[in-house]
Structure formats: structure tokens, C-alpha cells
């Protein structure tokens, strides 16, 4: 455990940020899973709606530095490729 006051504060703030980031990452996985489920059911409208929500959340996470912007772009690309498989 740290003895320096500023380091103790950093430990607390880092833990809060870690928990917040973990929750956002979990939400991203859930949103992408919703797209997967809609594609499996061949529901075009639901898949497009779920993809739109996922895009927005991925962009927000990238803007806040929770995931890298290239990672967000790669995930968006994968989601779109998945949605395009529906006939």
C-alpha cells in the first residue's frame, strides 16, 4: 500500500475509472451480441437497429478513450459485415 497521499488518491481514482471502463466494455459486448442474435434470426430491421445503437456506443467509447479509435472502427466494420449477410 502506498504511503504518499497523492498516490493513495491515484489508486482510488484509477479503481473508479477501471470499474467504469469495465462496465462500458461489457455493454459493448452485449450490444454486439444483440446484432448477432438478430442476424441469426434473419431479422433485417432488428439487426440494422441494433447495429446503429452499437455504432453510437462504440464511437462514444472511442471518444472517451475506453477503447482505441481503430478498435472501434474494426468492430464497427465487423458488425456491418455481419448485417450485410442478411438476405
PDB file of N, CA and C in Angstrom:
ATOM      1  N   UNK A   1       0.845  -1.180   0.000  1.00  0.00           N
ATOM      2  CA  UNK A   1       0.000   0.000   0.000  1.00  0.00           C
ATOM      3  C   UNK A   1       0.891   1.243   0.000  1.00  0.00           C
ATOM      4  N   UNK A   2       0.446   2.248  -0.699  1.00  0.00           N
ATOM      5  CA  UNK A   2       1.226   3.482  -0.825  1.00  0.00           C
ATOM      6  C   UNK A   2       1.192   4.275   0.474  1.00  0.00           C
ATOM      7  N   UNK A   3       2.249   5.036   0.701  1.00  0.00           N
ATOM      8  CA  UNK A   3       2.320   5.919   1.867  1.00  0.00           C
ATOM      9  C   UNK A   3       2.066   7.368   1.491  1.00  0.00           C
ATOM     10  N   UNK A   4       2.244   7.696   0.230  1.00  0.00           N
ATOM     11  CA  UNK A   4       2.130   9.083  -0.219  1.00  0.00           C
ATOM     12  C   UNK A   4       0.666   9.409  -0.489  1.00  0.00           C
ATOM     13  N   UNK A   5       0.236  10.543   0.009  1.00  0.00           N
ATOM     14  CA  UNK A   5      -1.170  10.926  -0.077  1.00  0.00           C
ATOM     15  C   UNK A   5      -1.672  10.998  -1.522  1.00  0.00           C
ATOM     16  N   UNK A   6      -0.892  11.600  -2.395  1.00  0.00           N
ATOM     17  CA  UNK A   6      -1.322  11.730  -3.786  1.00  0.00           C
ATOM     18  C   UNK A   6      -1.413  10.361  -4.469  1.00  0.00           C
ATOM     19  N   UNK A   7      -0.544   9.449  -4.079  1.00  0.00           N
ATOM     20  CA  UNK A   7      -0.583   8.112  -4.663  1.00  0.00           C
ATOM     21  C   UNK A   7      -1.810   7.342  -4.173  1.00  0.00           C
ATOM     22  N   UNK A   8      -2.198   7.547  -2.933  1.00  0.00           N
ATOM     23  CA  UNK A   8      -3.417   6.906  -2.416  1.00  0.00           C
ATOM     24  C   UNK A   8      -4.627   7.390  -3.196  1.00  0.00           C
ATOM     25  N   UNK A   9      -4.650   8.689  -3.508  1.00  0.00           N
ATOM     26  CA  UNK A   9      -5.754   9.244  -4.288  1.00  0.00           C
ATOM     27  C   UNK A   9      -5.752   8.651  -5.698  1.00  0.00           C
ATOM     28  N   UNK A  10      -4.576   8.524  -6.314  1.00  0.00           N
ATOM     29  CA  UNK A  10      -4.489   7.937  -7.650  1.00  0.00           C
ATOM     30  C   UNK A  10      -5.024   6.501  -7.654  1.00  0.00           C
ATOM     31  N   UNK A  11      -4.724   5.766  -6.605  1.00  0.00           N
ATOM     32  CA  UNK A  11      -5.214   4.388  -6.509  1.00  0.00           C
ATOM     33  C   UNK A  11      -6.740   4.382  -6.494  1.00  0.00           C
ATOM     34  N   UNK A  12      -7.331   5.304  -5.727  1.00  0.00           N
ATOM     35  CA  UNK A  12      -8.802   5.377  -5.663  1.00  0.00           C
ATOM     36  C   UNK A  12      -9.395   5.784  -7.002  1.00  0.00           C
ATOM     37  N   UNK A  13      -8.835   6.811  -7.639  1.00  0.00           N
ATOM     38  CA  UNK A  13      -9.396   7.283  -8.904  1.00  0.00           C
ATOM     39  C   UNK A  13      -9.197   6.250 -10.013  1.00  0.00           C
ATOM     40  N   UNK A  14      -8.055   5.557 -10.008  1.00  0.00           N
ATOM     41  CA  UNK A  14      -7.819   4.517 -11.007  1.00  0.00           C
ATOM     42  C   UNK A  14      -8.831   3.386 -10.867  1.00  0.00           C
ATOM     43  N   UNK A  15      -9.171   3.041  -9.646  1.00  0.00           N
ATOM     44  CA  UNK A  15     -10.146   1.974  -9.415  1.00  0.00           C
ATOM     45  C   UNK A  15     -11.524   2.380  -9.924  1.00  0.00           C
ATOM     46  N   UNK A  16     -11.913   3.636  -9.678  1.00  0.00           N
ATOM     47  CA  UNK A  16     -13.214   4.121 -10.179  1.00  0.00           C
ATOM     48  C   UNK A  16     -13.246   4.084 -11.701  1.00  0.00           C
ATOM     49  N   UNK A  17     -12.167   4.525 -12.337  1.00  0.00           N
ATOM     50  CA  UNK A  17     -12.096   4.529 -13.799  1.00  0.00           C
ATOM     51  C   UNK A  17     -12.117   3.104 -14.339  1.00  0.00           C
ATOM     52  N   UNK A  18     -11.425   2.197 -13.660  1.00  0.00           N
ATOM     53  CA  UNK A  18     -11.384   0.799 -14.090  1.00  0.00           C
ATOM     54  C   UNK A  18     -12.779   0.189 -14.079  1.00  0.00           C
ATOM     55  N   UNK A  19     -13.529   0.448 -13.025  1.00  0.00           N
ATOM     56  CA  UNK A  19     -14.881  -0.090 -12.924  1.00  0.00           C
ATOM     57  C   UNK A  19     -15.787   0.513 -13.997  1.00  0.00           C
ATOM     58  N   UNK A  20     -15.651   1.804 -14.239  1.00  0.00           N
ATOM     59  CA  UNK A  20     -16.462   2.470 -15.269  1.00  0.00           C
ATOM     60  C   UNK A  20     -16.111   1.906 -16.654  1.00  0.00           C
ATOM     61  N   UNK A  21     -14.823   1.759 -16.944  1.00  0.00           N
ATOM     62  CA  UNK A  21     -14.392   1.235 -18.237  1.00  0.00           C
ATOM     63  C   UNK A  21     -14.862  -0.205 -18.426  1.00  0.00           C
ATOM     64  N   UNK A  22     -14.809  -0.993 -17.355  1.00  0.00           N
ATOM     65  CA  UNK A  22     -15.227  -2.386 -17.441  1.00  0.00           C
ATOM     66  C   UNK A  22     -16.707  -2.477 -17.779  1.00  0.00           C
ATOM     67  N   UNK A  23     -17.504  -1.583 -17.194  1.00  0.00           N
ATOM     68  CA  UNK A  23     -18.935  -1.591 -17.456  1.00  0.00           C
ATOM     69  C   UNK A  23     -19.224  -1.209 -18.901  1.00  0.00           C
ATOM     70  N   UNK A  24     -18.489  -0.236 -19.438  1.00  0.00           N
ATOM     71  CA  UNK A  24     -18.705   0.185 -20.830  1.00  0.00           C
ATOM     72  C   UNK A  24     -18.301  -0.931 -21.776  1.00  0.00           C
ATOM     73  N   UNK A  25     -17.167  -1.592 -21.512  1.00  0.00           N
ATOM     74  CA  UNK A  25     -16.727  -2.684 -22.376  1.00  0.00           C
ATOM     75  C   UNK A  25     -17.739  -3.822 -22.378  1.00  0.00           C
ATOM     76  N   UNK A  26     -18.294  -4.100 -21.213  1.00  0.00           N
ATOM     77  CA  UNK A  26     -19.312  -5.137 -21.107  1.00  0.00           C
ATOM     78  C   UNK A  26     -20.545  -4.761 -21.923  1.00  0.00           C
ATOM     79  N   UNK A  27     -20.941  -3.494 -21.856  1.00  0.00           N
ATOM     80  CA  UNK A  27     -22.095  -3.025 -22.617  1.00  0.00           C
ATOM     81  C   UNK A  27     -21.844  -3.181 -24.120  1.00  0.00           C
ATOM     82  N   UNK A  28     -20.632  -2.885 -24.563  1.00  0.00           N
ATOM     83  CA  UNK A  28     -20.295  -3.030 -25.981  1.00  0.00           C
ATOM     84  C   UNK A  28     -20.455  -4.480 -26.438  1.00  0.00           C
ATOM     85  N   UNK A  29     -19.978  -5.403 -25.613  1.00  0.00           N
ATOM     86  CA  UNK A  29     -20.103  -6.820 -25.953  1.00  0.00           C
ATOM     87  C   UNK A  29     -21.575  -7.214 -26.057  1.00  0.00           C
ATOM     88  N   UNK A  30     -22.392  -6.724 -25.136  1.00  0.00           N
ATOM     89  CA  UNK A  30     -23.820  -7.038 -25.140  1.00  0.00           C
ATOM     90  C   UNK A  30     -24.489  -6.486 -26.389  1.00  0.00           C
ATOM     91  N   UNK A  31     -24.161  -5.253 -26.764  1.00  0.00           N
ATOM     92  CA  UNK A  31     -24.778  -4.652 -27.944  1.00  0.00           C
ATOM     93  C   UNK A  31     -24.405  -5.412 -29.219  1.00  0.00           C
ATOM     94  N   UNK A  32     -23.161  -5.845 -29.304  1.00  0.00           N
ATOM     95  CA  UNK A  32     -22.738  -6.611 -30.476  1.00  0.00           C
ATOM     96  C   UNK A  32     -23.416  -7.978 -30.482  1.00  0.00           C
ATOM     97  N   UNK A  33     -23.627  -8.536 -29.289  1.00  0.00           N
ATOM     98  CA  UNK A  33     -24.331  -9.811 -29.191  1.00  0.00           C
ATOM     99  C   UNK A  33     -25.773  -9.670 -29.686  1.00  0.00           C
ATOM    100  N   UNK A  34     -26.405  -8.503 -29.436  1.00  0.00           N
ATOM    101  CA  UNK A  34     -27.753  -8.259 -29.926  1.00  0.00           C
ATOM    102  C   UNK A  34     -27.779  -8.293 -31.455  1.00  0.00           C
ATOM    103  N   UNK A  35     -26.759  -7.739 -32.075  1.00  0.00           N
ATOM    104  CA  UNK A  35     -26.669  -7.772 -33.537  1.00  0.00           C
ATOM    105  C   UNK A  35     -26.549  -9.220 -34.006  1.00  0.00           C
ATOM    106  N   UNK A  36     -25.687 -10.002 -33.345  1.00  0.00           N
ATOM    107  CA  UNK A  36     -25.509 -11.405 -33.710  1.00  0.00           C
ATOM    108  C   UNK A  36     -26.835 -12.161 -33.628  1.00  0.00           C
ATOM    109  N   UNK A  37     -27.584 -11.935 -32.560  1.00  0.00           N
ATOM    110  CA  UNK A  37     -28.852 -12.645 -32.387  1.00  0.00           C
ATOM    111  C   UNK A  37     -29.849 -12.258 -33.479  1.00  0.00           C
ATOM    112  N   UNK A  38     -29.910 -10.966 -33.825  1.00  0.00           N
ATOM    113  CA  UNK A  38     -30.829 -10.516 -34.879  1.00  0.00           C
ATOM    114  C   UNK A  38     -30.445 -11.115 -36.223  1.00  0.00           C
ATOM    115  N   UNK A  39     -29.146 -11.233 -36.485  1.00  0.00           N
ATOM    116  CA  UNK A  39     -28.692 -11.806 -37.755  1.00  0.00           C
ATOM    117  C   UNK A  39     -29.026 -13.296 -37.803  1.00  0.00           C
ATOM    118  N   UNK A  40     -28.861 -14.002 -36.688  1.00  0.00           N
ATOM    119  CA  UNK A  40     -29.195 -15.425 -36.643  1.00  0.00           C
ATOM    120  C   UNK A  40     -30.673 -15.659 -36.927  1.00  0.00           C
ATOM    121  N   UNK A  41     -31.513 -14.729 -36.469  1.00  0.00           N
ATOM    122  CA  UNK A  41     -32.953 -14.840 -36.708  1.00  0.00           C
ATOM    123  C   UNK A  41     -33.350 -14.294 -38.078  1.00  0.00           C
ATOM    124  N   UNK A  42     -32.379 -13.803 -38.834  1.00  0.00           N
ATOM    125  CA  UNK A  42     -32.620 -13.217 -40.156  1.00  0.00           C
ATOM    126  C   UNK A  42     -33.600 -12.039 -40.094  1.00  0.00           C
ATOM    127  N   UNK A  43     -33.546 -11.282 -38.996  1.00  0.00           N
ATOM    128  CA  UNK A  43     -34.416 -10.110 -38.811  1.00  0.00           C
ATOM    129  C   UNK A  43     -33.645  -8.863 -39.220  1.00  0.00           C
ATOM    130  N   UNK A  44     -33.882  -8.423 -40.444  1.00  0.00           N
ATOM    131  CA  UNK A  44     -33.118  -7.319 -41.023  1.00  0.00           C
ATOM    132  C   UNK A  44     -33.302  -6.015 -40.252  1.00  0.00           C
ATOM    133  N   UNK A  45     -34.556  -5.686 -39.936  1.00  0.00           N
ATOM    134  CA  UNK A  45     -34.837  -4.420 -39.232  1.00  0.00           C
ATOM    135  C   UNK A  45     -34.183  -4.399 -37.859  1.00  0.00           C
ATOM    136  N   UNK A  46     -34.339  -5.473 -37.102  1.00  0.00           N
ATOM    137  CA  UNK A  46     -33.755  -5.535 -35.756  1.00  0.00           C
ATOM    138  C   UNK A  46     -32.232  -5.461 -35.827  1.00  0.00           C
ATOM    139  N   UNK A  47     -31.652  -6.114 -36.816  1.00  0.00           N
ATOM    140  CA  UNK A  47     -30.192  -6.106 -36.952  1.00  0.00           C
ATOM    141  C   UNK A  47     -29.687  -4.705 -37.256  1.00  0.00           C
ATOM    142  N   UNK A  48     -30.379  -3.993 -38.157  1.00  0.00           N
ATOM    143  CA  UNK A  48     -29.953  -2.631 -38.502  1.00  0.00           C
ATOM    144  C   UNK A  48     -30.100  -1.694 -37.310  1.00  0.00           C
ATOM    145  N   UNK A  49     -31.189  -1.844 -36.569  1.00  0.00           N
ATOM    146  CA  UNK A  49     -31.399  -1.006 -35.385  1.00  0.00           C
ATOM    147  C   UNK A  49     -30.335  -1.281 -34.329  1.00  0.00           C
ATOM    148  N   UNK A  50     -30.072  -2.567 -34.071  1.00  0.00           N
ATOM    149  CA  UNK A  50     -29.060  -2.943 -33.086  1.00  0.00           C
ATOM    150  C   UNK A  50     -27.681  -2.461 -33.519  1.00  0.00           C
ATOM    151  N   UNK A  51     -27.408  -2.523 -34.824  1.00  0.00           N
ATOM    152  CA  UNK A  51     -26.111  -2.079 -35.337  1.00  0.00           C
ATOM    153  C   UNK A  51     -25.953  -0.577 -35.140  1.00  0.00           C
ATOM    154  N   UNK A  52     -27.007   0.174 -35.373  1.00  0.00           N
ATOM    155  CA  UNK A  52     -26.946   1.627 -35.200  1.00  0.00           C
ATOM    156  C   UNK A  52     -26.629   1.987 -33.757  1.00  0.00           C
ATOM    157  N   UNK A  53     -27.283   1.304 -32.832  1.00  0.00           N
ATOM    158  CA  UNK A  53     -27.013   1.554 -31.409  1.00  0.00           C
ATOM    159  C   UNK A  53     -25.572   1.180 -31.074  1.00  0.00           C
ATOM    160  N   UNK A  54     -25.114   0.058 -31.604  1.00  0.00           N
ATOM    161  CA  UNK A  54     -23.740  -0.392 -31.341  1.00  0.00           C
ATOM    162  C   UNK A  54     -22.726   0.603 -31.896  1.00  0.00           C
ATOM    163  N   UNK A  55     -22.991   1.131 -33.108  1.00  0.00           N
ATOM    164  CA  UNK A  55     -22.073   2.115 -33.695  1.00  0.00           C
ATOM    165  C   UNK A  55     -21.920   3.319 -32.784  1.00  0.00           C
ATOM    166  N   UNK A  56     -23.048   3.819 -32.318  1.00  0.00           N
ATOM    167  CA  UNK A  56     -23.020   5.025 -31.480  1.00  0.00           C
ATOM    168  C   UNK A  56     -22.222   4.777 -30.207  1.00  0.00           C
ATOM    169  N   UNK A  57     -22.469   3.639 -29.554  1.00  0.00           N
ATOM    170  CA  UNK A  57     -21.755   3.329 -28.310  1.00  0.00           C
ATOM    171  C   UNK A  57     -20.277   3.103 -28.559  1.00  0.00           C
ATOM    172  N   UNK A  58     -19.926   2.470 -29.666  1.00  0.00           N
ATOM    173  CA  UNK A  58     -18.514   2.258 -29.984  1.00  0.00           C
ATOM    174  C   UNK A  58     -17.812   3.594 -30.198  1.00  0.00           C
ATOM    175  N   UNK A  59     -18.471   4.506 -30.915  1.00  0.00           N
ATOM    176  CA  UNK A  59     -17.884   5.826 -31.133  1.00  0.00           C
ATOM    177  C   UNK A  59     -17.715   6.583 -29.819  1.00  0.00           C
ATOM    178  N   UNK A  60     -18.708   6.481 -28.943  1.00  0.00           N
ATOM    179  CA  UNK A  60     -18.613   7.169 -27.655  1.00  0.00           C
ATOM    180  C   UNK A  60     -17.468   6.598 -26.820  1.00  0.00           C
ATOM    181  N   UNK A  61     -17.330   5.274 -26.817  1.00  0.00           N
ATOM    182  CA  UNK A  61     -16.248   4.641 -26.051  1.00  0.00           C
ATOM    183  C   UNK A  61     -14.888   5.061 -26.605  1.00  0.00           C
ATOM    184  N   UNK A  62     -14.783   5.165 -27.925  1.00  0.00           N
ATOM    185  CA  UNK A  62     -13.516   5.580 -28.536  1.00  0.00           C
ATOM    186  C   UNK A  62     -13.221   7.038 -28.202  1.00  0.00           C
ATOM    187  N   UNK A  63     -14.249   7.865 -28.212  1.00  0.00           N
ATOM    188  CA  UNK A  63     -14.054   9.289 -27.916  1.00  0.00           C
ATOM    189  C   UNK A  63     -13.592   9.490 -26.481  1.00  0.00           C
ATOM    190  N   UNK A  64     -14.054   8.642 -25.576  1.00  0.00           N
ATOM    191  CA  UNK A  64     -13.671   8.780 -24.172  1.00  0.00           C
ATOM    192  C   UNK A  64     -12.388   8.033 -23.835  1.00  0.00           C
ATOM    193  N   UNK A  65     -11.817   7.347 -24.824  1.00  0.00           N
ATOM    194  CA  UNK A  65     -10.543   6.670 -24.605  1.00  0.00           C
ATOM    195  C   UNK A  65     -10.673   5.315 -23.948  1.00  0.00           C
ATOM    196  N   UNK A  66     -11.871   4.768 -23.899  1.00  0.00           N
ATOM    197  CA  UNK A  66     -12.061   3.466 -23.268  1.00  0.00           C
ATOM    198  C   UNK A  66     -11.538   2.366 -24.192  1.00  0.00           C
ATOM    199  N   UNK A  67     -11.786   2.528 -25.494  1.00  0.00           N
ATOM    200  CA  UNK A  67     -11.154   1.666 -26.487  1.00  0.00           C
ATOM    201  C   UNK A  67     -10.491   2.572 -27.519  1.00  0.00           C
ATOM    202  N   UNK A  68      -9.530   2.035 -28.237  1.00  0.00           N
ATOM    203  CA  UNK A  68      -8.814   2.820 -29.241  1.00  0.00           C
ATOM    204  C   UNK A  68      -9.723   3.063 -30.439  1.00  0.00           C
ATOM    205  N   UNK A  69      -9.521   4.180 -31.107  1.00  0.00           N
ATOM    206  CA  UNK A  69     -10.396   4.531 -32.241  1.00  0.00           C
ATOM    207  C   UNK A  69     -10.306   3.512 -33.360  1.00  0.00           C
ATOM    208  N   UNK A  70      -9.143   2.915 -33.571  1.00  0.00           N
ATOM    209  CA  UNK A  70      -9.021   1.881 -34.604  1.00  0.00           C
ATOM    210  C   UNK A  70      -9.767   0.612 -34.199  1.00  0.00           C
ATOM    211  N   UNK A  71      -9.760   0.315 -32.910  1.00  0.00           N
ATOM    212  CA  UNK A  71     -10.506  -0.838 -32.406  1.00  0.00           C
ATOM    213  C   UNK A  71     -12.001  -0.626 -32.626  1.00  0.00           C
ATOM    214  N   UNK A  72     -12.465   0.598 -32.396  1.00  0.00           N
ATOM    215  CA  UNK A  72     -13.877   0.917 -32.633  1.00  0.00           C
ATOM    216  C   UNK A  72     -14.201   0.754 -34.110  1.00  0.00           C
ATOM    217  N   UNK A  73     -13.329   1.230 -34.974  1.00  0.00           N
ATOM    218  CA  UNK A  73     -13.549   1.120 -36.417  1.00  0.00           C
ATOM    219  C   UNK A  73     -13.584  -0.344 -36.850  1.00  0.00           C
ATOM    220  N   UNK A  74     -12.689  -1.148 -36.313  1.00  0.00           N
ATOM    221  CA  UNK A  74     -12.665  -2.575 -36.656  1.00  0.00           C
ATOM    222  C   UNK A  74     -13.944  -3.270 -36.212  1.00  0.00           C
ATOM    223  N   UNK A  75     -14.400  -2.953 -35.019  1.00  0.00           N
ATOM    224  CA  UNK A  75     -15.624  -3.582 -34.511  1.00  0.00           C
ATOM    225  C   UNK A  75     -16.834  -3.135 -35.314  1.00  0.00           C
ATOM    226  N   UNK A  76     -16.889  -1.857 -35.679  1.00  0.00           N
ATOM    227  CA  UNK A  76     -17.999  -1.359 -36.496  1.00  0.00           C
ATOM    228  C   UNK A  76     -18.004  -2.056 -37.850  1.00  0.00           C
ATOM    229  N   UNK A  77     -16.829  -2.239 -38.420  1.00  0.00           N
ATOM    230  CA  UNK A  77     -16.703  -2.914 -39.700  1.00  0.00           C
ATOM    231  C   UNK A  77     -17.211  -4.352 -39.598  1.00  0.00           C
ATOM    232  N   UNK A  78     -16.854  -5.026 -38.521  1.00  0.00           N
ATOM    233  CA  UNK A  78     -17.299  -6.407 -38.320  1.00  0.00           C
ATOM    234  C   UNK A  78     -18.799  -6.503 -38.162  1.00  0.00           C
ATOM    235  N   UNK A  79     -19.380  -5.554 -37.437  1.00  0.00           N
ATOM    236  CA  UNK A  79     -20.825  -5.539 -37.242  1.00  0.00           C
ATOM    237  C   UNK A  79     -21.520  -5.305 -38.576  1.00  0.00           C
ATOM    238  N   UNK A  80     -21.010  -4.370 -39.360  1.00  0.00           N
ATOM    239  CA  UNK A  80     -21.631  -4.076 -40.656  1.00  0.00           C
ATOM    240  C   UNK A  80     -21.521  -5.274 -41.599  1.00  0.00           C
ATOM    241  N   UNK A  81     -20.373  -5.938 -41.586  1.00  0.00           N
ATOM    242  CA  UNK A  81     -20.194  -7.125 -42.417  1.00  0.00           C
ATOM    243  C   UNK A  81     -21.213  -8.189 -42.037  1.00  0.00           C
ATOM    244  N   UNK A  82     -21.468  -8.320 -40.738  1.00  0.00           N
ATOM    245  CA  UNK A  82     -22.442  -9.278 -40.234  1.00  0.00           C
ATOM    246  C   UNK A  82     -23.848  -8.926 -40.701  1.00  0.00           C
ATOM    247  N   UNK A  83     -24.201  -7.652 -40.600  1.00  0.00           N
ATOM    248  CA  UNK A  83     -25.536  -7.191 -41.009  1.00  0.00           C
ATOM    249  C   UNK A  83     -25.728  -7.402 -42.513  1.00  0.00           C
ATOM    250  N   UNK A  84     -24.666  -7.228 -43.283  1.00  0.00           N
ATOM    251  CA  UNK A  84     -24.761  -7.383 -44.736  1.00  0.00           C
ATOM    252  C   UNK A  84     -24.996  -8.832 -45.168  1.00  0.00           C
ATOM    253  N   UNK A  85     -24.800  -9.795 -44.262  1.00  0.00           N
ATOM    254  CA  UNK A  85     -25.007 -11.209 -44.621  1.00  0.00           C
ATOM    255  C   UNK A  85     -26.489 -11.552 -44.690  1.00  0.00           C
ATOM    256  N   UNK A  86     -27.358 -10.710 -44.163  1.00  0.00           N
ATOM    257  CA  UNK A  86     -28.799 -11.000 -44.171  1.00  0.00           C
ATOM    258  C   UNK A  86     -29.347 -10.818 -45.575  1.00  0.00           C
ATOM    259  N   UNK A  87     -30.119 -11.767 -46.017  1.00  0.00           N
ATOM    260  CA  UNK A  87     -30.772 -11.674 -47.341  1.00  0.00           C
ATOM    261  C   UNK A  87     -32.258 -11.642 -47.188  1.00  0.00           C
TER     262      UNK A  87
END
